[in-house]
Coordinates of C-alpha atoms in Angstrom, one line a residue:
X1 CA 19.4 -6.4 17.6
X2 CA 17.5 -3.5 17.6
X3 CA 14.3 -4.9 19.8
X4 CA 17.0 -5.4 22.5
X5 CA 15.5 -2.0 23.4
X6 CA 12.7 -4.1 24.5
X7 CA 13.5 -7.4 25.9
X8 CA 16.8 -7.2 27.3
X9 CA 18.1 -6.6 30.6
X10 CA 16.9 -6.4 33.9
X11 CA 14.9 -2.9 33.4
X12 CA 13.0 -4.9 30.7
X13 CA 10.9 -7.2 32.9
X14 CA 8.0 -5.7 32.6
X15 CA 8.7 -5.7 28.5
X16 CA 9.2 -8.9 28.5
X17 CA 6.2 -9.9 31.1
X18 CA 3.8 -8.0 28.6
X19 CA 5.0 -10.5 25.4
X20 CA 4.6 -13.0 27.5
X21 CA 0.7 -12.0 27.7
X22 CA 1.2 -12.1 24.4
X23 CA 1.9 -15.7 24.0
X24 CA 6.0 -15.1 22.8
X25 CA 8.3 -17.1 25.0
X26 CA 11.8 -16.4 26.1
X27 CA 12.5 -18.6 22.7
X28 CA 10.7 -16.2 20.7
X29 CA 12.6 -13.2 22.4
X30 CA 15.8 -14.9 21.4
X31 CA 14.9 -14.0 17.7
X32 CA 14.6 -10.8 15.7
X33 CA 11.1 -9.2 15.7
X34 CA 9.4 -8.6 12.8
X35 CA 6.6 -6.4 12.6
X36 CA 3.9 -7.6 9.9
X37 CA 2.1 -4.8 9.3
X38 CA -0.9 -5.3 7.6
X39 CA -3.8 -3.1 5.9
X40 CA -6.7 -6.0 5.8
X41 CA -10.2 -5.0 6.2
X42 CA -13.9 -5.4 4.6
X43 CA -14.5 -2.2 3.0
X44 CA -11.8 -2.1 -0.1
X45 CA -12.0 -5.3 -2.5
X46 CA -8.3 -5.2 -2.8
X47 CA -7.4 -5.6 1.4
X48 CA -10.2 -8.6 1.4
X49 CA -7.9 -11.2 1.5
X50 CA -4.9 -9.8 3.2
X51 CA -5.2 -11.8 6.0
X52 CA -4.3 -15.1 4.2
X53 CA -1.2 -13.1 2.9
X54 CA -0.4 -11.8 6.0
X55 CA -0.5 -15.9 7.5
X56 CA 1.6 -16.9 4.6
X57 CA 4.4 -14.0 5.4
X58 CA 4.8 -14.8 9.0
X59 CA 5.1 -18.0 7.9
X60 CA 8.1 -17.5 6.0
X61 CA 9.7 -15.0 9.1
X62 CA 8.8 -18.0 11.7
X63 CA 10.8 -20.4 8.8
X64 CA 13.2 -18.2 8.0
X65 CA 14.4 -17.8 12.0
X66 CA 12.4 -14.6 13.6
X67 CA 9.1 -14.2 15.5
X68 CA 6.9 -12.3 13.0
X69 CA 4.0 -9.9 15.3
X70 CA 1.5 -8.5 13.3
X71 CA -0.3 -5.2 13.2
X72 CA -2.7 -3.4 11.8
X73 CA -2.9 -0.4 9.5
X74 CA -6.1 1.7 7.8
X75 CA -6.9 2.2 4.7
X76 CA -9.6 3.7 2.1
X77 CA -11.1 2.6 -0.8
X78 CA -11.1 5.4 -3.6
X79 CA -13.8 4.3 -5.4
X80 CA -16.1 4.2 -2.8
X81 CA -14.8 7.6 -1.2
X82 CA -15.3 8.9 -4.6
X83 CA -17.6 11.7 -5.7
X84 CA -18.5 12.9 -2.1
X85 CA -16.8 14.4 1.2
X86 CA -15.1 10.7 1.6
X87 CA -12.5 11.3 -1.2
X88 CA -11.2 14.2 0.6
X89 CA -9.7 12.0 2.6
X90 CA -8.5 10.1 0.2
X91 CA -4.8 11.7 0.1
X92 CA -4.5 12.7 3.2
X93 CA -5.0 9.5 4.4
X94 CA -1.2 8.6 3.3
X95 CA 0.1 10.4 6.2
X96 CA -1.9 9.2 8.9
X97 CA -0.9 5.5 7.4
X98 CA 3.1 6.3 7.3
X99 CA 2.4 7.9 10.8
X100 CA 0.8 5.2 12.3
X101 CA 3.4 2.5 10.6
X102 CA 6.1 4.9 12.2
X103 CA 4.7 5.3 16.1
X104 CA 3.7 0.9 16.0
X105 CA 7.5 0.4 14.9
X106 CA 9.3 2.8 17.2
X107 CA 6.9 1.9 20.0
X108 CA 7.7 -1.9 19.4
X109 CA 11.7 -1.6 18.9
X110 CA 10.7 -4.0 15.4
X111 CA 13.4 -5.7 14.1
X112 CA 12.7 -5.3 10.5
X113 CA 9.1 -5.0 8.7
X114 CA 6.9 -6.5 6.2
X115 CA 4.7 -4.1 5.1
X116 CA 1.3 -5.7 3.2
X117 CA -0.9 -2.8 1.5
X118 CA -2.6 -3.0 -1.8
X119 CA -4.3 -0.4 -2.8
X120 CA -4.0 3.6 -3.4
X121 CA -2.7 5.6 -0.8
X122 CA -1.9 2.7 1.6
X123 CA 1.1 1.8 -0.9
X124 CA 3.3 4.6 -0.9
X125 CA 2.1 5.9 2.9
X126 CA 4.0 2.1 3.8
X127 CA 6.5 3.4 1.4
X128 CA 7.2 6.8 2.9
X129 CA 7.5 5.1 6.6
X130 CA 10.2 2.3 5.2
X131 CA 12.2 5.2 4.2
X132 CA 11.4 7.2 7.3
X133 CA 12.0 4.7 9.9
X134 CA 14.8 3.4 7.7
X135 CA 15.2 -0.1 8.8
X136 CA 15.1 -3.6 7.2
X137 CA 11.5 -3.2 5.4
X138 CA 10.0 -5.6 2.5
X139 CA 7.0 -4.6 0.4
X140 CA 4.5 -7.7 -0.5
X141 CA 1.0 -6.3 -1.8
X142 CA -2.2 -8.9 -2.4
X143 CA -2.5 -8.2 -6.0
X144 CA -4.4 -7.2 -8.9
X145 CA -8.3 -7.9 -9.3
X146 CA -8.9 -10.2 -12.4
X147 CA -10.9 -7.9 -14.8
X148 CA -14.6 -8.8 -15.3
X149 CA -16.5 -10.0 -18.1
X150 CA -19.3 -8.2 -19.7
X151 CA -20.9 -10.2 -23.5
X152 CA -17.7 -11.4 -24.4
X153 CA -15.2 -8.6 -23.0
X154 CA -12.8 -7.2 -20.1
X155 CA -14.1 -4.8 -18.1
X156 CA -13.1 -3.5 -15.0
X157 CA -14.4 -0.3 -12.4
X158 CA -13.8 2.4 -15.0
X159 CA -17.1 1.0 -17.3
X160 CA -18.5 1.1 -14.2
X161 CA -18.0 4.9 -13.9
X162 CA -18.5 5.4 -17.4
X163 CA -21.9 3.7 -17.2
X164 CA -23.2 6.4 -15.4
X165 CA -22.7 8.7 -18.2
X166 CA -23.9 6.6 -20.6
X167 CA -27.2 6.3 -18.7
X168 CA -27.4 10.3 -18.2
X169 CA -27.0 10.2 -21.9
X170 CA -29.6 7.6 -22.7
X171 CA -27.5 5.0 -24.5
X172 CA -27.8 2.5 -21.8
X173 CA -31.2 1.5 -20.0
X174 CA -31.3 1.1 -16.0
X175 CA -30.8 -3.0 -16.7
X176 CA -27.8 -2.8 -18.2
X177 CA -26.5 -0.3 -16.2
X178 CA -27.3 -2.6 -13.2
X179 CA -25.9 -5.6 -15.5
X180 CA -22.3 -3.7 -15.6
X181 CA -22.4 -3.0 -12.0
X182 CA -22.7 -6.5 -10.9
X183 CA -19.9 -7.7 -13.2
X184 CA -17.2 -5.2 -13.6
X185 CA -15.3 -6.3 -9.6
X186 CA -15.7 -10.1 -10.1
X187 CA -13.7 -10.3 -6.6
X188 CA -10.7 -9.2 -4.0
X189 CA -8.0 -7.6 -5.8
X190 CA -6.7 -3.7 -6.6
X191 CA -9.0 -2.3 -9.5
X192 CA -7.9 -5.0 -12.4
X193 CA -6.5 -1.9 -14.6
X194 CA -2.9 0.0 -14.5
X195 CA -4.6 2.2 -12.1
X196 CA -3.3 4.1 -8.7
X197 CA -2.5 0.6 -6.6
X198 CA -1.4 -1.5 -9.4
X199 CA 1.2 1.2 -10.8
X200 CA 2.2 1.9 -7.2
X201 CA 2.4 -1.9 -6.5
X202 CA 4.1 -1.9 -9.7
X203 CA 6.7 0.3 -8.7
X204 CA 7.4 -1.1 -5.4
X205 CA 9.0 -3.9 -7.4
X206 CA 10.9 -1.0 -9.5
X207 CA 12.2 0.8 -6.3
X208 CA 13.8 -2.4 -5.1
X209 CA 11.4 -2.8 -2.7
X210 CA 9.2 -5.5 -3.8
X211 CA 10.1 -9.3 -4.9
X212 CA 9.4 -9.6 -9.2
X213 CA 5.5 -10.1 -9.8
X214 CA 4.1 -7.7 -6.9
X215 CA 2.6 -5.7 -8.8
X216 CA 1.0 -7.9 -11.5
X217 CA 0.6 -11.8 -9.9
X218 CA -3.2 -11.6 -9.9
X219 CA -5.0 -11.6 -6.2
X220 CA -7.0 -15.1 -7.4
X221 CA -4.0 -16.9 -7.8
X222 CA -4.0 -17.7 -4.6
X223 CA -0.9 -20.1 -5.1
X224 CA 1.3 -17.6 -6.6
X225 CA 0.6 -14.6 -4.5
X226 CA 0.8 -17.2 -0.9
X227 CA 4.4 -17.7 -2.0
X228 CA 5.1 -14.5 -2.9
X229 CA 4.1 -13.7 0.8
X230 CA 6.3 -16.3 2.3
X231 CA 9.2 -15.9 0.3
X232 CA 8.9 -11.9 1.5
X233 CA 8.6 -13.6 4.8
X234 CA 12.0 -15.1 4.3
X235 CA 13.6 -12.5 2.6
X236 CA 13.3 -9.8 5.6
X237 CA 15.4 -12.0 7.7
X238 CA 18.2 -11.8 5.5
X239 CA 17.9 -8.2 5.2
X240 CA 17.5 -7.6 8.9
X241 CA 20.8 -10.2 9.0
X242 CA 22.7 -7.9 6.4
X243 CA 21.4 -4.7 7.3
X244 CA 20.0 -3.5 4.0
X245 CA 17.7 -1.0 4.7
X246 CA 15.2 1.2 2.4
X247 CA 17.7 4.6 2.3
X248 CA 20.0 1.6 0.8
X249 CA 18.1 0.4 -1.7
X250 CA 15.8 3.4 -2.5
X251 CA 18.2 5.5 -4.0
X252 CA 18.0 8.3 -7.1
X253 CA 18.9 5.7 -9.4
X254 CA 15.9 3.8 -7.6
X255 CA 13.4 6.6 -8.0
X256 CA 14.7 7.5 -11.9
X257 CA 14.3 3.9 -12.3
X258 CA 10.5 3.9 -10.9
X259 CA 9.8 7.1 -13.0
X260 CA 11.1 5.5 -16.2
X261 CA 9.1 2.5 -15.6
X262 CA 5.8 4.5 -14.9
X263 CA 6.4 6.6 -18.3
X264 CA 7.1 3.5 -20.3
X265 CA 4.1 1.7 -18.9
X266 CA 1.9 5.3 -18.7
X267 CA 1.0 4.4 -14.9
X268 CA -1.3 6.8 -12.9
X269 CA -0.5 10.8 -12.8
X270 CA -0.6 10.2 -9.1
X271 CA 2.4 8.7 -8.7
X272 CA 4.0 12.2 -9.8
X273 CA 2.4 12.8 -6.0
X274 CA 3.8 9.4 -4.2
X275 CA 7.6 9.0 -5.9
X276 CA 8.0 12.2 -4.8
X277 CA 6.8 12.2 -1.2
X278 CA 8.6 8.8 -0.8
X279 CA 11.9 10.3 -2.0
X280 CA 11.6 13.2 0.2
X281 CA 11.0 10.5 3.5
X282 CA 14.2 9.0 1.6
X283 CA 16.0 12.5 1.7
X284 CA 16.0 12.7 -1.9
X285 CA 14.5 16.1 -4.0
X286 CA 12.4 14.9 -7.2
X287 CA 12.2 18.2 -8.9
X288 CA 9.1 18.2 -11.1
X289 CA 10.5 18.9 -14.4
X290 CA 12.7 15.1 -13.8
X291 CA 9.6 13.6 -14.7
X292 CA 9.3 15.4 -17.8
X293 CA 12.6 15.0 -18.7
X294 CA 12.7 10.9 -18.2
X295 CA 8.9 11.2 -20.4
X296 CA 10.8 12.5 -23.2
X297 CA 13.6 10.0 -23.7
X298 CA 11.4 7.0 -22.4
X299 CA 9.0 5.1 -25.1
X300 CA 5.4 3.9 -24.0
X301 CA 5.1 0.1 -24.3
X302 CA 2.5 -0.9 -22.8
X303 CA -0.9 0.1 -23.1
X304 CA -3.3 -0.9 -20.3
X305 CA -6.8 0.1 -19.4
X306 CA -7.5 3.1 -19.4
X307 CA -5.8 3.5 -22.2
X308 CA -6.2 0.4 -24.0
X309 CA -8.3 -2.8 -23.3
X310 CA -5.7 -4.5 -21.9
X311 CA -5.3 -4.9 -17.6
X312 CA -2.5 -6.1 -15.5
X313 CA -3.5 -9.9 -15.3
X314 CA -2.5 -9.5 -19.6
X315 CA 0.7 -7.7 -17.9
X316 CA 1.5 -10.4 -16.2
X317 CA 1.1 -12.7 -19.1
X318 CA 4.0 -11.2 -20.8
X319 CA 6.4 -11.3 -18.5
X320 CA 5.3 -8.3 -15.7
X321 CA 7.4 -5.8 -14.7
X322 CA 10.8 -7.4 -15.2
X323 CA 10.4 -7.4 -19.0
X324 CA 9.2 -4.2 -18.9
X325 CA 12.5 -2.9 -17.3
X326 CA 14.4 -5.7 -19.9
X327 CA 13.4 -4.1 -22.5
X328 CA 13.7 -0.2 -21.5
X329 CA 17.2 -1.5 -20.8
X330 CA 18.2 -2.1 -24.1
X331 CA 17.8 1.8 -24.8
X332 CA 20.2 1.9 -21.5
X333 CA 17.5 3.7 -19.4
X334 CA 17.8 1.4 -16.5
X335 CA 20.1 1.6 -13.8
X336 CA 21.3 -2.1 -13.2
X337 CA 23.4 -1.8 -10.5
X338 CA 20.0 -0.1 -8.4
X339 CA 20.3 -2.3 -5.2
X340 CA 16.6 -4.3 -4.6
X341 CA 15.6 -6.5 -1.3
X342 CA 17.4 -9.8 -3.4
X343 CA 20.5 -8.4 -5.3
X344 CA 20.7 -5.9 -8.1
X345 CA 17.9 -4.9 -10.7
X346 CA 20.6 -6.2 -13.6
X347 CA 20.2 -9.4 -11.5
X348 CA 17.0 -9.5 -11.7
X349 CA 15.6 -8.7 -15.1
X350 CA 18.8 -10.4 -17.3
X351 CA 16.9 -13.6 -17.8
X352 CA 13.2 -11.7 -18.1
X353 CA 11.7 -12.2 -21.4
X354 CA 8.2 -10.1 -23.2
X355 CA 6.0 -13.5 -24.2
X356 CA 3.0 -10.9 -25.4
X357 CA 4.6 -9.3 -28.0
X358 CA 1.1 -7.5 -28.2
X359 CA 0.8 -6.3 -24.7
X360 CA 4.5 -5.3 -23.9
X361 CA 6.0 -3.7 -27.3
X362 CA 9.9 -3.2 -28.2
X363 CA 11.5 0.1 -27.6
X364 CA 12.2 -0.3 -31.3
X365 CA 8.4 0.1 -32.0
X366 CA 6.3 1.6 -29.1
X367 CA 3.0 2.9 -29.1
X368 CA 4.6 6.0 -28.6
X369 CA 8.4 7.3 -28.5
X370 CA 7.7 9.7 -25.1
X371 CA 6.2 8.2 -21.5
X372 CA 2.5 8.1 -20.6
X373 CA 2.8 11.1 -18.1
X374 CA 3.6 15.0 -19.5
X375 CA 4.1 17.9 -17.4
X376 CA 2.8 20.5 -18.5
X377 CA 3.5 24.5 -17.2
X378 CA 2.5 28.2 -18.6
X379 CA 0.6 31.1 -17.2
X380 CA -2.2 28.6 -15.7
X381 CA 0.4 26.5 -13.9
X382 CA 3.8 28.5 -13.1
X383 CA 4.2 25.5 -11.1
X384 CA 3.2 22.7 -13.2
X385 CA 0.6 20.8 -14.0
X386 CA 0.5 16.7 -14.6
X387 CA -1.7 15.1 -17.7
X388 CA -1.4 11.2 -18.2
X389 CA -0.4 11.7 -21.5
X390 CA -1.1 7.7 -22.6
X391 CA -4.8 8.1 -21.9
X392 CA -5.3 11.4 -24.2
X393 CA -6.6 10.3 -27.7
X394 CA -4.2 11.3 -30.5
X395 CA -6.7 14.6 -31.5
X396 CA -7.3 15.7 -28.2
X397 CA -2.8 16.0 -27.3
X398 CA -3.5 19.7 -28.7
X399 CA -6.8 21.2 -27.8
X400 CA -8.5 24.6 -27.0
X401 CA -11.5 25.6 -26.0
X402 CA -13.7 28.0 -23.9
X403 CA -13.7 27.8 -20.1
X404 CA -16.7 26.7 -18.2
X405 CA -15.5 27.0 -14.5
X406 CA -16.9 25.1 -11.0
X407 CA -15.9 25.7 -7.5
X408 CA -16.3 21.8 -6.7
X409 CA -16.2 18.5 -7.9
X410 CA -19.8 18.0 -7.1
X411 CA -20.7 21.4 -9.3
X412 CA -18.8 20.1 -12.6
X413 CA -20.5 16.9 -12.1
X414 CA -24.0 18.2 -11.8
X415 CA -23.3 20.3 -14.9
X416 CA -22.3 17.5 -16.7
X417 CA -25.2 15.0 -16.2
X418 CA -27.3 17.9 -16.9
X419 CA -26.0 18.6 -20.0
X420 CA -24.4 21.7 -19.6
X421 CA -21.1 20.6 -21.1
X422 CA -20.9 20.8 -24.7
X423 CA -18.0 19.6 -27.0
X424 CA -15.3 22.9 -27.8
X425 CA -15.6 23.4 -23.6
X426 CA -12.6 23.1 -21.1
X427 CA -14.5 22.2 -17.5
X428 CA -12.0 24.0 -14.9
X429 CA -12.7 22.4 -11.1
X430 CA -10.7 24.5 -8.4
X431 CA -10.5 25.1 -4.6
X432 CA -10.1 21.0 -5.0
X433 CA -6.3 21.3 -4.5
X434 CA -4.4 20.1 -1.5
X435 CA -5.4 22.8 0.9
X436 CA -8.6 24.1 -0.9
X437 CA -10.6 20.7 -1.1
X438 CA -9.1 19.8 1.2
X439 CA -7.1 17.2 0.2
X440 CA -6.8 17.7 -3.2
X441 CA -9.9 14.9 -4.4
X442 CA -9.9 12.6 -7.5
X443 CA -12.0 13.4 -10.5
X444 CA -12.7 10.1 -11.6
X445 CA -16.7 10.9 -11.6
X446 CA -16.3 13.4 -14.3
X447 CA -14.3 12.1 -16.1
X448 CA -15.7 8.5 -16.9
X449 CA -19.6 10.5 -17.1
X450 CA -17.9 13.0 -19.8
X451 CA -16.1 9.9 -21.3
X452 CA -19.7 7.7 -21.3
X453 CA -21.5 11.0 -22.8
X454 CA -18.7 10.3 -25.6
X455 CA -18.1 14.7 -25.2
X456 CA -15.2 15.8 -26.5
X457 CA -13.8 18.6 -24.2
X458 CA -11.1 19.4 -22.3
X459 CA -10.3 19.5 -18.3
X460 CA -8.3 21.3 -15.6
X461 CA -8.0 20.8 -12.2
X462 CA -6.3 21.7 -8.9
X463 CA -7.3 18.5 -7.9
X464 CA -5.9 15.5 -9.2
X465 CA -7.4 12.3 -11.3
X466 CA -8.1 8.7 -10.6
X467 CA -5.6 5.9 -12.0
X468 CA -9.0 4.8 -14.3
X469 CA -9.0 8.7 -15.8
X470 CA -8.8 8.9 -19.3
X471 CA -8.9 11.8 -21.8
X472 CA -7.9 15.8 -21.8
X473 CA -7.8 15.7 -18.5
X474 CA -5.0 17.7 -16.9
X475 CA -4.8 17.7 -12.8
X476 CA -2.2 19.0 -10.0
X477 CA -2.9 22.9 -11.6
X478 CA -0.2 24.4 -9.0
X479 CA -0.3 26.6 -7.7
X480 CA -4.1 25.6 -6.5
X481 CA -6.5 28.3 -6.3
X482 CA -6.9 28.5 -2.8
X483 CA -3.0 29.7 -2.6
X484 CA -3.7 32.0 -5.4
X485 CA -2.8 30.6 -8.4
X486 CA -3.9 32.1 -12.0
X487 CA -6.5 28.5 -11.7
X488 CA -8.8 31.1 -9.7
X489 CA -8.8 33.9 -11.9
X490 CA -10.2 32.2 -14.9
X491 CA -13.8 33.4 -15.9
X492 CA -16.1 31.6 -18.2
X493 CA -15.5 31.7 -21.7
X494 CA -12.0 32.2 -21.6
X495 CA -9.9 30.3 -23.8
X496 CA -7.5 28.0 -23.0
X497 CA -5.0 25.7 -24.5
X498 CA -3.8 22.7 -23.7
X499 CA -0.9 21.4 -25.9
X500 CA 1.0 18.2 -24.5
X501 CA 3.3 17.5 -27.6
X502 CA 4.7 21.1 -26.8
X503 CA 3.8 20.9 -22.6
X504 CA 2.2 24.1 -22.4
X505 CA -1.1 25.2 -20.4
X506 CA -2.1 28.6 -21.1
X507 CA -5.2 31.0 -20.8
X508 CA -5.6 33.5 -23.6
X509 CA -5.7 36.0 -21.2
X510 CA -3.2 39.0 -20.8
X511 CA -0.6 39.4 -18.0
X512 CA -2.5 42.9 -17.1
X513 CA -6.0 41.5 -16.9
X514 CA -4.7 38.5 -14.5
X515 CA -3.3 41.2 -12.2
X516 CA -6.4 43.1 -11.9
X517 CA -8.7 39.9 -11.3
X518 CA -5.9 39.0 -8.6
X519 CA -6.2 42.1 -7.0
X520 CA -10.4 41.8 -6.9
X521 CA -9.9 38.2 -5.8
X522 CA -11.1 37.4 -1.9
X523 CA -9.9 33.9 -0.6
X524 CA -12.7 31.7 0.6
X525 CA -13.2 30.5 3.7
X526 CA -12.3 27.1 4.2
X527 CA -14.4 24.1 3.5
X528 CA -13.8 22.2 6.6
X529 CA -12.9 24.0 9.8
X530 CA -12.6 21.6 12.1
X531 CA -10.8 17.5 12.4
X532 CA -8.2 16.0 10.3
X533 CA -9.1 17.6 7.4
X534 CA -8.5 21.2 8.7
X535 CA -5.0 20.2 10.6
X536 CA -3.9 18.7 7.1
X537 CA -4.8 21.6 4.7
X538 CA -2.7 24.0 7.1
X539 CA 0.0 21.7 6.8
X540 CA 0.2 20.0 3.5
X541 CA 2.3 21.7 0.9
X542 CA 1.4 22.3 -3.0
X543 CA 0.7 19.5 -5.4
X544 CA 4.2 20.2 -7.0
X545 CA 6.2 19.1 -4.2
X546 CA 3.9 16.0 -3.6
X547 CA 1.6 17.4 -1.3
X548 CA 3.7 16.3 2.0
X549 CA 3.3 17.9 5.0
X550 CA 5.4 20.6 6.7

């Protein structure tokens, strides 16, 4: 076993004299250790309750034969970090998480891991140490949030956002506004729409990683979720017995099966960022245009908040993930023979059936025939760009307009509550990119107060969007400004297009007239100078190769 390095032998007295502080026994030495590393605390509504599923997954190690030791790992809640210097740290808090999971496991000589996250960036930063430590690893998550109700309907964080606006714009009074706050998180859970976690969590399950119903078991049924836990418990000893680990089962064919998935479900534009920083931990290149190309040939068939009124407890309902990848595998755009922690994927989905006809459609009559993500490149973004194509209503897939342009977040947002933002504008936010923000900052704040002042514009960004985005709202602009891209040279009243159907972002500006506003252009000093933040943005690489570090 691998923890030999740690409890065998003569030169390992001391090892073994420090477990036994611990409370573990020569008899629990005899078995394979299993790290349970787990993301619990009181700040983010989805890690609430990851206590009880960390109990429940030791549980099934201790059954199963192997002495499960838990640890901890951070985490941050988006929506709280949102709109302020918090969500800078939003992103780069991925690495310090698939750090930290990386220097507990080495340290410990770990057998095999379960890994519990739930929300955001703690997901795929679990994600990128499996495949960088590269031993037996299971993923089991705490769940989605059940959505809230609000006279008579589902509602869930993004009305909450959107309330704001609609308050600015004086079709909601401070009661109601207060009304929507206290019911849109009824309780522990990831945000209860197809937002960053749940479409990560999602895709755990895709990747192999993941038992069926991790992403969408809802975090209130306790019942389902504790077995879930347990049996993930189990599972890791079997793996750890056969020697399946991550690089085995997260292979391309894993990763084109996770990006099919995500376009036929439209999941969050971030996971453009995450699949591709996990395949890179795997050894695996995800060029950007893959994404594109598995958008085109994949149909949308579900059509979850934000983009519809739908939310992953109603995914669940219908059969969850497995008859999602069913029924994209009757256009053959699964790979069955993918390896997952409990046989193949063709195992796993042959018996799965859709029983919500109107939450999960057939291939033969999607919402759409392309994937919820586009990307999107031309003389704004020689290096890409990423829109979440599901949540852009059908007039708004082509749109131009004039450019309105705001060094920050916190400037587009003031300009939009105070009613500065008309409808024909394109709001640009830059220097919010990866090393310019630093760390390359959601925009769900402007987003959901455009969406709640019902404007109909257009917006770019460096940065990148929440999970609960919705509209013309086109994010990852690469390269960012703070490198120099053309994203820094725009002036107001520009125009610029946006045309998803045909994946082009462009500025009606000519190739001589860039050049000489490059040549006038001075790179700003950074915005933090000092901490975490200022190690990452010299390190971290451009949104289009997932914003790792180098």
């Amino acid at each position: 076993m691998r923890s030999d390095i740690v409890k065998k032998g003569a030169t390992r007295c001391a090892h073994r004299s420090l477990f036994h502080a611990n409370g573990y026994g020569p008899e629990d030495l005899a078995k394979p250790l299993i790290g349970i590393c787990n993301s619990f605390n009181e700040i983010i509504p989805g890690h609430l309750h990851l206590r009880e599923i960390a109990d429940m997954a030791k549980l099934g190690v201790a059954a199963a034969g192997g002495t499960p030791i838990e640890f901890p790992a951070i985490g941050v809640c988006d929506g709280i970090a949102m709109g302020h210097t918090g969500m800078k740290y939003s992103l780069a808090s991925r690495e310090l998480i698939a750090d930290s999971v990386e220097a507990v496991a080495m340290a410990s000589g770990f057998d095999g891991l379960v890994l519990i996250p739930n929300c955001d960036k703690v997901v795929p930063g679990m994600l990128m140490a499996a495949a960088r430590l590269n031993i037996p690893c299971i993923v089991v998550s705490g769940g989605p949030m059940l959505p809230g109700r609000y006279h008579g309907r589902d509602i869930s964080v993004s009305q909450a956002f959107e309330a704001a606006g609609k308050f600015a714009a004086g079709e909601i009074g401070e009661s109601e506004l207060t009304e929507i706050e206290a019911k849109a998180c009824p309780g522990c859970g990831s945000c209860a729409g197809l937002f960053t976690a749940n479409t990560m969590n999602s895709l755990s399950e895709v990747l192999g990683m993941a038992l069926p119903g991790n992403g969408t078991i809802p975090a209130a049924y306790t019942g389902d979720r504790r077995m879930l836990a347990k049996k993930a418990g189990e599972v890791i000893l079997d793996l750890v017995k056969r020697d399946i680990k991550p690089r085995d089962i997260m292979t391309r064919k894993a990763f084109e099966n996770a990006i099919t998935v995500d376009m036929g479900i439209g999941g969050s534009s971030n996971t453009v960022l995450h699949l591709t920083a996990i395949a890179h931990e795997a050894g695996i290149e995800l060029p950007t245009p893959l994404f594109d190309e598995i958008s085109r040939r994949t149909p949308y068939i579900t059509k979850l908040s934000p983009a519809g009124k739908h939310h992953m407890i109603d995914l669940d309902e219908a059969g969850g993930i497995t008859a999602v990848m069913h029924e994209l595998a009757k256009k053959g755009l699964i790979h069955e023979d993918a390896l997952t922690v409990t046989g193949t994927i063709g195992d796993r989905i042959k018996n799965a059936k859709i029983y919500r006809p109107d939450v999960i459609h057939s291939v033969e009559e999607p919402y759409r025939p392309e994937g919820g993500i586009a990307i999107l490149s031309g003389n704004l973004a020689p290096d890409y760009a990423v829109v979440k194509a599901s949540a852009v209503a059908e007039d708004m897939l082509t749109y131009t307009g004039k450019a309105k342009c705001y060094n920050s977040e916190t400037e587009a947002c003031d300009a939009i509550m105070a009613g500065d933002i008309h409808d024909g504008d394109v709001v640009v936010i830059r220097y919010e990119g990866p090393k310019g923000g630093p760390g390359m900052q959601e925009m769900l704040n402007p987003t959901a107060v455009i969406t709640g002042r019902g404007l109909k514009v257009g917006l770019i960004t460096d940065g990148r969007f929440s999970g609960a985005s919705q509209g013309a709202c086109v994010g990852h602009v690469s390269p960012e400004a703070m490198e120099g891209g053309p994203i820094a040279f725009i002036e107001d009243g520009d125009e610029i297009t946006i045309d998803i159907p045909n994946r082009k972002l462009e500025l009606a500006v000519s190739d001589e007239e860039l050049a000489k506003r490059k040549a006038a252009w001075k790179k700003p000093e950074p915005k933090i100078k000092t901490g975490y933040l200022a190690r990452y943005a010299k390190l971290t690489t451009s949104a289009s190769t997932g914003a790792i570090l180098k």
